[in-house]
Coordinates of C-alpha atoms and ligand atoms in Angstrom, one line a residue:
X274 CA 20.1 2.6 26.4
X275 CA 18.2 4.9 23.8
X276 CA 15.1 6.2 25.7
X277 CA 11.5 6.0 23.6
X278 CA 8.2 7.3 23.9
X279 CA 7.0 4.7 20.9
X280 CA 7.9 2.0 19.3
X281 CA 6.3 1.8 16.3
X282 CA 5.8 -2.1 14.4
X283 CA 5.6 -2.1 10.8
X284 CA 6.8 0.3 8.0
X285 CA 4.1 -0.1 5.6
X286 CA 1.9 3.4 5.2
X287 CA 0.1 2.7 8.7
X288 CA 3.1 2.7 10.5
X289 CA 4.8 5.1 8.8
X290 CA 2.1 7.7 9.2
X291 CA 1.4 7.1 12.9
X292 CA 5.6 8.2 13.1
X293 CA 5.1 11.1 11.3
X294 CA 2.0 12.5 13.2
X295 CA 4.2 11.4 16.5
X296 CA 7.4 12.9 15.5
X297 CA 5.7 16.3 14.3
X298 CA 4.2 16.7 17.5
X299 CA 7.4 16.6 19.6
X300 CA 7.0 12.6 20.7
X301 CA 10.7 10.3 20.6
X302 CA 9.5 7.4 18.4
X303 CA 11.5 4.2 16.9
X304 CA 9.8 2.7 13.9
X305 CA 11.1 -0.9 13.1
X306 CA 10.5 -2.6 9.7
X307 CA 11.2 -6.2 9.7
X308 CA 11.7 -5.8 5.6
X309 CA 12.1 -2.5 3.8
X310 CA 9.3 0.0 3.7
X311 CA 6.1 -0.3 2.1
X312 CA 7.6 -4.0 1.0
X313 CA 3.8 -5.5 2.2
X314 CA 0.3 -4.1 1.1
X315 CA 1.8 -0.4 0.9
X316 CA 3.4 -1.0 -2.2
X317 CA 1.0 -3.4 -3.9
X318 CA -2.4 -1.4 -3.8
X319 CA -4.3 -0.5 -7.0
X320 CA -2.5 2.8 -6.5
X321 CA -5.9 4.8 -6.4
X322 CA -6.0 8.0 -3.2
X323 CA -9.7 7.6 -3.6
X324 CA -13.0 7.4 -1.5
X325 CA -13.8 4.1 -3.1
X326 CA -17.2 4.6 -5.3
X327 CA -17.9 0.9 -4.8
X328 CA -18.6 1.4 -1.4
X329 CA -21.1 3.7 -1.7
X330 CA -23.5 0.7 -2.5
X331 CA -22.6 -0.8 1.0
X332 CA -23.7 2.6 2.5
X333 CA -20.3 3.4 4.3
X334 CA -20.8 7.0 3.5
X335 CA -19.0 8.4 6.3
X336 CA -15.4 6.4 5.3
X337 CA -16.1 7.5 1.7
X338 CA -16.1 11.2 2.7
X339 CA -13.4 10.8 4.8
X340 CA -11.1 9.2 2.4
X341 CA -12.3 12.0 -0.2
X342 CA -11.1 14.6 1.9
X343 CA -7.8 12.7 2.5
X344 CA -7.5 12.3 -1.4
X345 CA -7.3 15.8 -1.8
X346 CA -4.9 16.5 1.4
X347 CA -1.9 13.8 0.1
X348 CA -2.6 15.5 -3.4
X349 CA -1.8 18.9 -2.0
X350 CA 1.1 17.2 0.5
X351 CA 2.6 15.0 -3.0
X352 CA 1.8 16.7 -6.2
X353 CA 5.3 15.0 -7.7
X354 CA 4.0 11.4 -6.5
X355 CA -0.2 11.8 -7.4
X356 CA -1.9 12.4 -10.7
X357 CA -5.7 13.6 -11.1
X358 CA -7.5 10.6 -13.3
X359 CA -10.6 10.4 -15.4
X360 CA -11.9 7.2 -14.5
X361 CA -14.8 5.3 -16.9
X362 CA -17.1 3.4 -16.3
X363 CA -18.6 1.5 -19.2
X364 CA -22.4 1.2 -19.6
X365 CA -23.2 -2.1 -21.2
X366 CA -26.3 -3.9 -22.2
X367 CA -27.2 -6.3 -19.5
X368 CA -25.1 -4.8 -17.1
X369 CA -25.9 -4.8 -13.5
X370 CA -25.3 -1.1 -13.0
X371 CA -28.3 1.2 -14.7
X372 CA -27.3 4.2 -16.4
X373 CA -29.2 6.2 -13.5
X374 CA -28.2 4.4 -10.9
X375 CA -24.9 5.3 -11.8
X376 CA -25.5 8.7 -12.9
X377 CA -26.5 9.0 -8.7
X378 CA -24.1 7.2 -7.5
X379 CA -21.4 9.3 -9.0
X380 CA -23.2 12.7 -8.1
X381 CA -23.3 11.5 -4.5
X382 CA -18.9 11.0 -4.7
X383 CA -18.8 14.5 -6.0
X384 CA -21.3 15.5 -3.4
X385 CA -19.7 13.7 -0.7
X386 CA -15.7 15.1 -2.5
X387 CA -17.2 18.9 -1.1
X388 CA -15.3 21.4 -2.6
X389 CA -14.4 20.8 -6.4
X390 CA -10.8 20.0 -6.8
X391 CA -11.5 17.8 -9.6
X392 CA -13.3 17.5 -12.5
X393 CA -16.8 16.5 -11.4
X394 CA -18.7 13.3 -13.0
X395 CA -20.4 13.5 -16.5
X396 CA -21.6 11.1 -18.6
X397 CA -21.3 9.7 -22.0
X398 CA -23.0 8.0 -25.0
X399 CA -21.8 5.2 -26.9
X400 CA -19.8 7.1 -29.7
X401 CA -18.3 9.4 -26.9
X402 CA -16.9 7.0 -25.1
X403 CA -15.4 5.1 -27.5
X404 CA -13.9 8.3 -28.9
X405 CA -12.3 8.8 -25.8
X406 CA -10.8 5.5 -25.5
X407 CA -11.1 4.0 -28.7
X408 CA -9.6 0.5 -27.4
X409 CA -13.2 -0.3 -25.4
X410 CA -15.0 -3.2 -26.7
X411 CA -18.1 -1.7 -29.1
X412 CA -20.3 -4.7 -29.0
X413 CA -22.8 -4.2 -26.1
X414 CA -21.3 -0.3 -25.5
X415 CA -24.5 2.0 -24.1
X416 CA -22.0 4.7 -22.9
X417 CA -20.2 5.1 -19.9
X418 CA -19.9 7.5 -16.8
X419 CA -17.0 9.5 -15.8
X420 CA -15.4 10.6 -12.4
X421 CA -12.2 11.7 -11.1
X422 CA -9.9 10.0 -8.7
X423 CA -6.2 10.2 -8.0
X424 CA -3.5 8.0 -8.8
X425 CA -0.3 7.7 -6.7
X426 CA 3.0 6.3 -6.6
X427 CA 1.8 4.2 -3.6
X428 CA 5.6 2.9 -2.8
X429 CA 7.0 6.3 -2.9
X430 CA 4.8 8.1 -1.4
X431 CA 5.4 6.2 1.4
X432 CA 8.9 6.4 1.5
X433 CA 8.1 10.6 1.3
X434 CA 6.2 10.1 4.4
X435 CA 9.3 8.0 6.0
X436 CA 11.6 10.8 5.2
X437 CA 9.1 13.9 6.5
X438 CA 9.4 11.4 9.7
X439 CA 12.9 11.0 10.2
X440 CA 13.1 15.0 9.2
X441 CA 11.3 15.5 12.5
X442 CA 13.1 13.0 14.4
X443 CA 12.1 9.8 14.1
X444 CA 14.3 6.9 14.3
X445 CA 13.8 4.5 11.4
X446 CA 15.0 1.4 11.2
X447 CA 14.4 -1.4 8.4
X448 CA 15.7 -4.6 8.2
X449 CA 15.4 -4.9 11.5
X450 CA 12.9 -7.4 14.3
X451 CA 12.2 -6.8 18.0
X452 CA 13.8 -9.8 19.6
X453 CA 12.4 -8.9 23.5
X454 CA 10.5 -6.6 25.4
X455 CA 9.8 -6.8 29.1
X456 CA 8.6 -4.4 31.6
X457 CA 11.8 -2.5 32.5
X458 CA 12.7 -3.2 36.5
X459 CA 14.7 -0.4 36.9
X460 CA 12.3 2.5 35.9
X461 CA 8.9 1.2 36.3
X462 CA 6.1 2.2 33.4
X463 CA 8.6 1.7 31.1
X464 CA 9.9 -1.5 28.8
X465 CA 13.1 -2.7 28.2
X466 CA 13.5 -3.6 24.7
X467 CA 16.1 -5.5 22.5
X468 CA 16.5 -4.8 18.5
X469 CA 18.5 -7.2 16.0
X470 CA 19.2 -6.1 12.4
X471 CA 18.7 -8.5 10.3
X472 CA 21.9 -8.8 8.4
X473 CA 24.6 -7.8 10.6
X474 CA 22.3 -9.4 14.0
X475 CA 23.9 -6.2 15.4
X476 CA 21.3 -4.9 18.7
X477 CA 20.2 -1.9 20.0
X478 CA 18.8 -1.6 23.5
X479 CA 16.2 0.4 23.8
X480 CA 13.9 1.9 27.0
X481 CA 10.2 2.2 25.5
X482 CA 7.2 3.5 27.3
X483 CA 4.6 2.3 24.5
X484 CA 4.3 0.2 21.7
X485 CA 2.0 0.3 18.4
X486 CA 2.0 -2.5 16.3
X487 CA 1.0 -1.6 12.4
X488 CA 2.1 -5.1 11.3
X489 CA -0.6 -5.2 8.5
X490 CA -1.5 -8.6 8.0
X491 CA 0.7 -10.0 10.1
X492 CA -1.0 -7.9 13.3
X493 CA -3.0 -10.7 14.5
X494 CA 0.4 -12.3 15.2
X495 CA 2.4 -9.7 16.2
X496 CA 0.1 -8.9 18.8
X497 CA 0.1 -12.5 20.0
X498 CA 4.2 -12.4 20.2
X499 CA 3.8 -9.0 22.1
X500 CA 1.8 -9.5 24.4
X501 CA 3.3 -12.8 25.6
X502 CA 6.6 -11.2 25.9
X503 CA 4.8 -7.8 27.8
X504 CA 2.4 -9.9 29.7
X505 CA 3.4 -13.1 30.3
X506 CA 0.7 -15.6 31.9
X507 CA -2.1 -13.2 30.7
X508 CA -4.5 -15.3 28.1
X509 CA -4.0 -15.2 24.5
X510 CA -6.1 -12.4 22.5
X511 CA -8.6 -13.8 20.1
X512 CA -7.5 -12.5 16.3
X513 CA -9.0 -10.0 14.5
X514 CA -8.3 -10.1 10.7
X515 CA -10.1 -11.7 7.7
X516 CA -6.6 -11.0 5.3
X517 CA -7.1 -11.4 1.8
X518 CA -4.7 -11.6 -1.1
X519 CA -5.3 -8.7 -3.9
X520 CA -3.1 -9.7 -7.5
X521 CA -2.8 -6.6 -10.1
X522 CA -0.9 -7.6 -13.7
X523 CA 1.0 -4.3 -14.9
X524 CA 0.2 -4.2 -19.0
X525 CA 2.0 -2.0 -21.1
X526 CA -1.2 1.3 -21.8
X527 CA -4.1 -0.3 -22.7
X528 CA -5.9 2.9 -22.6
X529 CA -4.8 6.4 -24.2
X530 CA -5.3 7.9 -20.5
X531 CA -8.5 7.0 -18.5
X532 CA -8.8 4.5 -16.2
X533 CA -11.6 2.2 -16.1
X534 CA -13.8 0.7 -13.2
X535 CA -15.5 -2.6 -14.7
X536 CA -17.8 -4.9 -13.6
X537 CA -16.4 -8.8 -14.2
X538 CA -19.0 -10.9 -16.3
X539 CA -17.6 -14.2 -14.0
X540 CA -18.2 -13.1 -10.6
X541 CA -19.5 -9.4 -10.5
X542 CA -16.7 -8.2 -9.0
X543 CA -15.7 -4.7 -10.0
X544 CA -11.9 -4.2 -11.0
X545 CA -9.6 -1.3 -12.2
X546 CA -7.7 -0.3 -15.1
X547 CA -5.1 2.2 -13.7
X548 CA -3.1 4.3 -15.7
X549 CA 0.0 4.8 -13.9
X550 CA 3.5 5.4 -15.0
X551 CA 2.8 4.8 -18.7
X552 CA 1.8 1.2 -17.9
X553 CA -2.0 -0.1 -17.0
X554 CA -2.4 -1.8 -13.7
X555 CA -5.4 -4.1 -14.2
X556 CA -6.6 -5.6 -10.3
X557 CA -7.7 -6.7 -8.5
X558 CA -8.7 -10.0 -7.3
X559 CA -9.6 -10.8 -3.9
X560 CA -8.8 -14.2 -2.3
X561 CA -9.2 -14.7 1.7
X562 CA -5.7 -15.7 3.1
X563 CA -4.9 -17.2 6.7
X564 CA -4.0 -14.6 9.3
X565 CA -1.1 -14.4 9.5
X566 CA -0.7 -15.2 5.7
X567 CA 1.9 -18.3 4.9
X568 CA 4.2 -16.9 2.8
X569 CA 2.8 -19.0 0.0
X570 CA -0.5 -17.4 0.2
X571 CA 1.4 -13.5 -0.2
X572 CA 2.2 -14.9 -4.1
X573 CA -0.1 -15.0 -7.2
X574 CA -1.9 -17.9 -8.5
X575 CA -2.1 -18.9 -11.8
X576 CA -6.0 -18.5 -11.2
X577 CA -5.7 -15.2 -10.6
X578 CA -3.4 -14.1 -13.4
X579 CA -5.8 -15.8 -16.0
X580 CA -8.9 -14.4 -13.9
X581 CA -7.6 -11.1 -15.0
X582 CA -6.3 -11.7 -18.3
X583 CA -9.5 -12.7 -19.1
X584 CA -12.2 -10.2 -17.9
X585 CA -9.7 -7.3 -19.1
X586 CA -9.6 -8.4 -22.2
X587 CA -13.2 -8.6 -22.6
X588 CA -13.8 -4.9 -22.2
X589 CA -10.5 -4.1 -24.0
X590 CA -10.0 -6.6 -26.5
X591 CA -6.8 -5.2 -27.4
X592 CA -5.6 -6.8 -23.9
X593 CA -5.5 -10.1 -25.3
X594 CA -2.7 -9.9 -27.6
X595 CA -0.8 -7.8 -24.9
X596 CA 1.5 -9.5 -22.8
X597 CA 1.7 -8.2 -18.5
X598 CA 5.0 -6.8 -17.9
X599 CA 4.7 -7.7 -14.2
X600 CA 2.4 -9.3 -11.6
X601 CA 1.9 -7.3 -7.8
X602 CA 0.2 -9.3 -5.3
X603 CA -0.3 -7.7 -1.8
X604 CA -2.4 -8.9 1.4
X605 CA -5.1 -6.4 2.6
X606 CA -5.4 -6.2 6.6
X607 CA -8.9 -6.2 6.8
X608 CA -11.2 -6.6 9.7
X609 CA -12.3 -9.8 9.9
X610 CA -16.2 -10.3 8.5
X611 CA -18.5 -12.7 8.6
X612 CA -19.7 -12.1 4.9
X613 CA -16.1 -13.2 3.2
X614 CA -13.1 -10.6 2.3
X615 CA -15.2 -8.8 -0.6
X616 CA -18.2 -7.7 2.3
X617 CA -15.2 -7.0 5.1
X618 CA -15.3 -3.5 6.1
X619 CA -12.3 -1.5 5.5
X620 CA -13.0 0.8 8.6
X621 CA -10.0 0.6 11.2
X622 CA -10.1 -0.3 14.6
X623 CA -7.4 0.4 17.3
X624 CA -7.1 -1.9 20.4
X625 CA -6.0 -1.6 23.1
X626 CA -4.2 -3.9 25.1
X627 CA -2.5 -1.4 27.9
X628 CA 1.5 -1.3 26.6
X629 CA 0.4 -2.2 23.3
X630 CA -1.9 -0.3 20.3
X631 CA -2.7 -2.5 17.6
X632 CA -4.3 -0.6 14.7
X633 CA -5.6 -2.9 11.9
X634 CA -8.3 -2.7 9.2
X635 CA -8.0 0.7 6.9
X636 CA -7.1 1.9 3.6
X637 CA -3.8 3.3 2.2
X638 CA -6.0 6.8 1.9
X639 CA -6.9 7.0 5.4
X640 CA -3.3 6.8 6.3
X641 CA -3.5 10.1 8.4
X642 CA -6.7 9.7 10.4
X643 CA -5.6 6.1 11.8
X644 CA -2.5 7.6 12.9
X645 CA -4.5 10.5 14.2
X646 CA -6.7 8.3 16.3
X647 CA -3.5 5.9 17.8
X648 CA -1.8 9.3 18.9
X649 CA -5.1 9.9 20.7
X650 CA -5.6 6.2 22.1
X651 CA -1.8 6.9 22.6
X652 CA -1.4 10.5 24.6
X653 CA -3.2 9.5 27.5
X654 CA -1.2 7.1 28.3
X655 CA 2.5 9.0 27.6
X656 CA 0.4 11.7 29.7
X657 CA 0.7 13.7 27.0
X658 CA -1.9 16.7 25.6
X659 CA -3.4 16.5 22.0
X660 CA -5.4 19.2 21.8
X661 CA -3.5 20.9 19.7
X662 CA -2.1 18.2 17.5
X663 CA -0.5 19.3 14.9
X664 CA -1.1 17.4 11.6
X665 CA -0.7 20.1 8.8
X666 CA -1.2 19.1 4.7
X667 CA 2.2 20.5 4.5
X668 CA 4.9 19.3 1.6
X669 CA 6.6 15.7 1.4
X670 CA 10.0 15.7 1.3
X671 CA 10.0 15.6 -2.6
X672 CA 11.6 13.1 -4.5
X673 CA 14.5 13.0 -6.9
X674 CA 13.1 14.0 -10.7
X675 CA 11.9 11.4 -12.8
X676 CA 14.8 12.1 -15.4
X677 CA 17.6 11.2 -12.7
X678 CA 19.9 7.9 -14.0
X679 CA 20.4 4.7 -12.2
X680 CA 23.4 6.3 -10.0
X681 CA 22.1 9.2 -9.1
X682 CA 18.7 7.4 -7.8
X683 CA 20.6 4.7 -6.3
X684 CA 23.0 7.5 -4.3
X685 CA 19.8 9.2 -3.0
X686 CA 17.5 6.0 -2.1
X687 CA 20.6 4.6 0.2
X688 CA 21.3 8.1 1.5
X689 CA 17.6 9.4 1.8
X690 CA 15.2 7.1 1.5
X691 CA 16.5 4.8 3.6
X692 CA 17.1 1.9 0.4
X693 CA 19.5 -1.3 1.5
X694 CA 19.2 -4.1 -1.0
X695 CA 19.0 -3.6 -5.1
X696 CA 15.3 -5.0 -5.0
X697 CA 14.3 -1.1 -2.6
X698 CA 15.6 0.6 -5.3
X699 CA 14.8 -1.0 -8.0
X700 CA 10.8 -1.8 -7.0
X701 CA 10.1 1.5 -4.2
X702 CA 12.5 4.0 -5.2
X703 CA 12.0 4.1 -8.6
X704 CA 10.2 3.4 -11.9
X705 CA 12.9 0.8 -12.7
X706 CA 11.0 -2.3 -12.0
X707 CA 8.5 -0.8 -14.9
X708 CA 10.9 -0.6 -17.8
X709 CA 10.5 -3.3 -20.7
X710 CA 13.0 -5.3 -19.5
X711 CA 11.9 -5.0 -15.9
X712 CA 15.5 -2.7 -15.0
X713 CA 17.5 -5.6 -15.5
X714 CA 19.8 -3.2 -17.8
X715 CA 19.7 -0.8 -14.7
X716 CA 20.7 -3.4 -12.2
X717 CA 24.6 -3.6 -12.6
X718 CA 24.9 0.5 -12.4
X719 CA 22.6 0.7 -9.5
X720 CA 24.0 -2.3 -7.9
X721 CA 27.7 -1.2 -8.2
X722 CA 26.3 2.5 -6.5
X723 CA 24.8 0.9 -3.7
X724 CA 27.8 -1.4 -3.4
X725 CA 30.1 1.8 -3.0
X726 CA 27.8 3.2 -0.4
X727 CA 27.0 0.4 1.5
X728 CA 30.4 -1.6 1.7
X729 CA 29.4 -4.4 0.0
X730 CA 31.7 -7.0 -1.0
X731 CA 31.5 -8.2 -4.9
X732 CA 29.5 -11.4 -3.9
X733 CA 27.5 -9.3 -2.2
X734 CA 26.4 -7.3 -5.5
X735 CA 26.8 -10.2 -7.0
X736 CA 24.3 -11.8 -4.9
X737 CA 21.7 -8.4 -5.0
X738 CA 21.7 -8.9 -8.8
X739 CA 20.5 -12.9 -8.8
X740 CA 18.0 -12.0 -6.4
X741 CA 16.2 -9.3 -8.9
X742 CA 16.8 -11.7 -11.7
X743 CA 15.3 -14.6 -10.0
X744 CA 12.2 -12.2 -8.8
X745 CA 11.7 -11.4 -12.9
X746 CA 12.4 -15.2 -14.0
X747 CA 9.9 -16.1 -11.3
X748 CA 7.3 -13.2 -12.6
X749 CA 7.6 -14.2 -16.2
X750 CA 7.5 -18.4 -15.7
X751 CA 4.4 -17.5 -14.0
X752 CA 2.9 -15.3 -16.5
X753 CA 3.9 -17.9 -19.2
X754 CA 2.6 -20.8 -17.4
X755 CA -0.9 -18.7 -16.5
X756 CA -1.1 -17.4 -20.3
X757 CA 0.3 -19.9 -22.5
X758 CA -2.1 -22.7 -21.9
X759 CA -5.3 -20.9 -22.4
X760 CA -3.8 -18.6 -25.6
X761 CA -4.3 -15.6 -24.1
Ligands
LIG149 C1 -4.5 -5.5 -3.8 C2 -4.7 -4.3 -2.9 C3 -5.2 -3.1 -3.5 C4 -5.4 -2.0 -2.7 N1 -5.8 -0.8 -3.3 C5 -5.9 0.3 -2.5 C6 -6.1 1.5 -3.1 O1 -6.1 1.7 -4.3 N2 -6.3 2.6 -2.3 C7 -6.2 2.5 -1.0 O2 -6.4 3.5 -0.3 N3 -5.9 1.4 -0.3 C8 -5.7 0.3 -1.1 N4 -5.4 -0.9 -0.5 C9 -5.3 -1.0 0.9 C10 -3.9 -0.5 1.4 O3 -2.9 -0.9 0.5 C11 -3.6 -1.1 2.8 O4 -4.7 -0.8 3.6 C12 -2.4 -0.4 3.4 O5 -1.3 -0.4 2.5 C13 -2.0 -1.2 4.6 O6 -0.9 -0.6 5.1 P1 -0.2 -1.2 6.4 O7 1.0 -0.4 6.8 O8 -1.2 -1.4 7.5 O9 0.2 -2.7 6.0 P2 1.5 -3.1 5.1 O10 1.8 -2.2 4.1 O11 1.3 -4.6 4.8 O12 2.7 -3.0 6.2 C14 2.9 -3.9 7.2 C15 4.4 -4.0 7.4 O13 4.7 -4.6 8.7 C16 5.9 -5.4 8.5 N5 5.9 -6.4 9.5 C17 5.2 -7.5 9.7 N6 5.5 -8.1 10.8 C18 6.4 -7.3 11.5 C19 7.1 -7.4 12.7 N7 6.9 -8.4 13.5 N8 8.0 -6.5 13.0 C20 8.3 -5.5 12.1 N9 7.6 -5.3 10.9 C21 6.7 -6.2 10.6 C22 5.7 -5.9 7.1 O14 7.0 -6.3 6.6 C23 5.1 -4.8 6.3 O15 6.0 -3.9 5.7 C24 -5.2 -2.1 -1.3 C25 -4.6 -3.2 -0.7 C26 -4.4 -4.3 -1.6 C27 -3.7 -5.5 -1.0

């Protein structure tokens, strides 16, 4: 019986930074993944470490700050896995945004940034903008505004944050469900607690005094399954998330290097064109899913794809003869609201429900001060003292050089970063899933590594391989069936 201060639910970025925060400060934490890491909304965000300009004009100036100091900390803790961007935003006749309005709006996210660590905003005529990014549709142009933000390697960066984790102590585990938990009867204040991985249904018995669930979208129902098992009798908590579905399509560069913040002519929505990894990720959309989300409602819809095939290639016309290498679609945890997914808050919220923490709502950005806040909802009851937590800006592990081939990537993602099926490597560990043909080429040599290491038998790699190829079939049919019919 392995003895545990937490048990930690979910391996996405929440979850991931709530073990590092424990482990660094000396508490005996479990995290267990049901999937692989960062396989839900952590590795299908617009990519952007950013204060989020747009909600300046809801007035949540406090989270904007917050997330702006926290853009410059992960840039200081992952300069390998984040990028400074110029981002533009276009000025157009008829547009909904004045150029002064703007021009504030974008002084305020400096303002609110504090101390200069990039560029600050400036603005732009007509003729400068489209210098810059010659692509830009001209007809309508008035100029554009310009701010910085950073770009990460969202998947990645997560896995960094798994590693700096397990480098202090922390036990994860991935592939992996909690079958049972029940107050333990032979040490009181504690749980006894049962763990099956997935493939081999082997178990491991654990002895946990606290749980945190950081289930994402799925929180509403892992908190339900929890507390049945932890209190059983006790009424049902009421849920708490509004989900919603966000889609991105990943272009080959549509622009030379700026990204692009743009204001949809259908619905006034405002979506991104990201430069990241030499590809454009144009997103997203935002459609309100059940909570928990049917598995059905975690994929893409045609919609969707044409939705943003469309308004992208409005502002760059260029778009329309381009074809998306890829399609992400992820489900954002967010707070339920009463004004629909695009009004819901993304401020957290931990709750607390005596052995368990749940911790929903929250950005990717703000990664550090939720975990911050469950080890302070959390110390009290492990009777342990936080003042002086320790939470330093200090190095990620860093990850293996961009120039590394298939086998040496795959060696270090199943001996480091914690990779156990061909789709880790290929989507979280590496670029590979960006490549023209989508690392299909890569597949065999990375397979065959991971085979070695892992024990796999030849169906097994067999098997690895027809699941990546059926993921890109899948991708592509969609994008076919989404694009083909209205000749985009
Ligand atoms: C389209 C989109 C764009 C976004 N863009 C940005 C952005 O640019 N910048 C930004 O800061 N934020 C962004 N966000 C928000 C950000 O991505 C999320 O807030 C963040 O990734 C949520 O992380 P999480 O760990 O809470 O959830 P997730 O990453 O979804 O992780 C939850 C994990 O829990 C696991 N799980 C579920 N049930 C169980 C169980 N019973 N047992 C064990 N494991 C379980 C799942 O497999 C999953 O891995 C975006 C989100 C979306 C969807």
């Amino acid at each position: 019986m392995i003895a545990t201060d937490l048990v930690i639910l979910g391996g996405g970025i929440t979850g991931l930074g709530i073990a590092r925060l424990a482990s660094r400060n000396g508490w005996s934490v479990t995290l267990v993944e049901r999937g692989d890491l960062a396989s839900g909304a952590s590795s299908a965000s617009s990519h952007m470490l950013h204060g989020g300009l747009r909600y300046l004009e809801h007035g949540h100036l406090r989270l904007v700050r917050e997330a702006l100091g926290e853009r410059a900390a992960i840039a200081r803790m992952a300069p390998a896995l984040t990028t400074p961007v110029r981002f533009l935003v276009p000025l157009t006749r008829g547009s909904r945004l004045p150029a002064w309005k703007l021009r504030a709006g974008l002084a305020l996210y400096d303002l609110l940034a504090g101390k200069r660590e990039l560029a600050p905003h400036s603005m732009a005529r007509a003729a400068e903008a489209a210098a810059m990014e010659p692509a830009l549709a001209r007809d309508g142009l008035l100029g554009a505004g310009l701010y910085s933000d950073g770009v990460m390697d969202d998947a990645r960066l997560a896995v960094a944050v798994a590693r700096d984790a397990a480098a202090h102590g922390a036990r994860i585990l991935t592939y992996t469900r909690l079958v049972s938990a029940k107050p333990s009867s032979a040490e009181p204040g504690t749980h006894d607690v049962v763990l099956r991985e997935n493939d081999t249904r082997a178990e491991t018995h654990l002895r946990a005094k606290l749980f945190v669930n950081a289930t994402g979208a799925w929180s509403d129902a892992t908190r339900l399954d929890m507390l049945r098992m932890l209190r059983p009798g006790a009424s049902d908590p009421k849920p708490q998330l509004g989900p919603s579905r966000g889609v991105h399509l990943v272009y080959p560069a549509l622009t030379r290097s700026h990204g692009l913040l743009i204001t949809a002519a259908s619905d006034g929505r405002v979506f991104f064109v990201v430069p990241f990894a030499g590809r454009s990720l144009v997103g997203t959309t935002e459609v309100e899913t059940l909570s928990p989300p049917e598995p059905a409602q975690c994929v893409a819809t045609i919609e969707e794809v044409r939705y943003l095939a469309r308004e992208v290639a409005r502002v760059l016309p260029g778009a329309a003869a381009a074809r998306p290498l890829a399609v992400m679609s992820g489900v954002r945890p967010l707070l339920r609201a009463d004004g629909g997914a695009g009004d819901a808050s993304r401020e957290h919220r931990v709750t607390d429900d005596g052995p368990l923490l749940t911790i929903a709502g929250g950005k990717w950005t703000t990664f550090r001060i939720m975990a911050r806040e469950v080890l302070h909802a959390a110390a009290p009851k492990l009777g342990r003292d936080l003042r002086a937590l320790d939470d330093p800006a200090l190095p990620l592990p860093v990850p293996l050089h961009a120039s590394a081939d298939a086998v040496a990537v795959s060696a270090h993602a199943v001996e480091q970063e914690f990779a156990r099926h061909l789709d880790d490597v290929l989507r979280r560990r590496s670029s590979l899933w960006l490549a023209d043909d989508r690392g299909m080429s890569a597949a065999p040599a990375v397979a065959s590594a991971m085979a070695r290491r892992l024990g796999w038998t030849p169906a097994q790699e067999r098997d690895e391989s027809a699941a990546w190829e059926h993921h890109v079939h899948e991708q592509a049919a969609l994008l076919d069936r989404a694009l083909e019919r209205q000749g985009a």
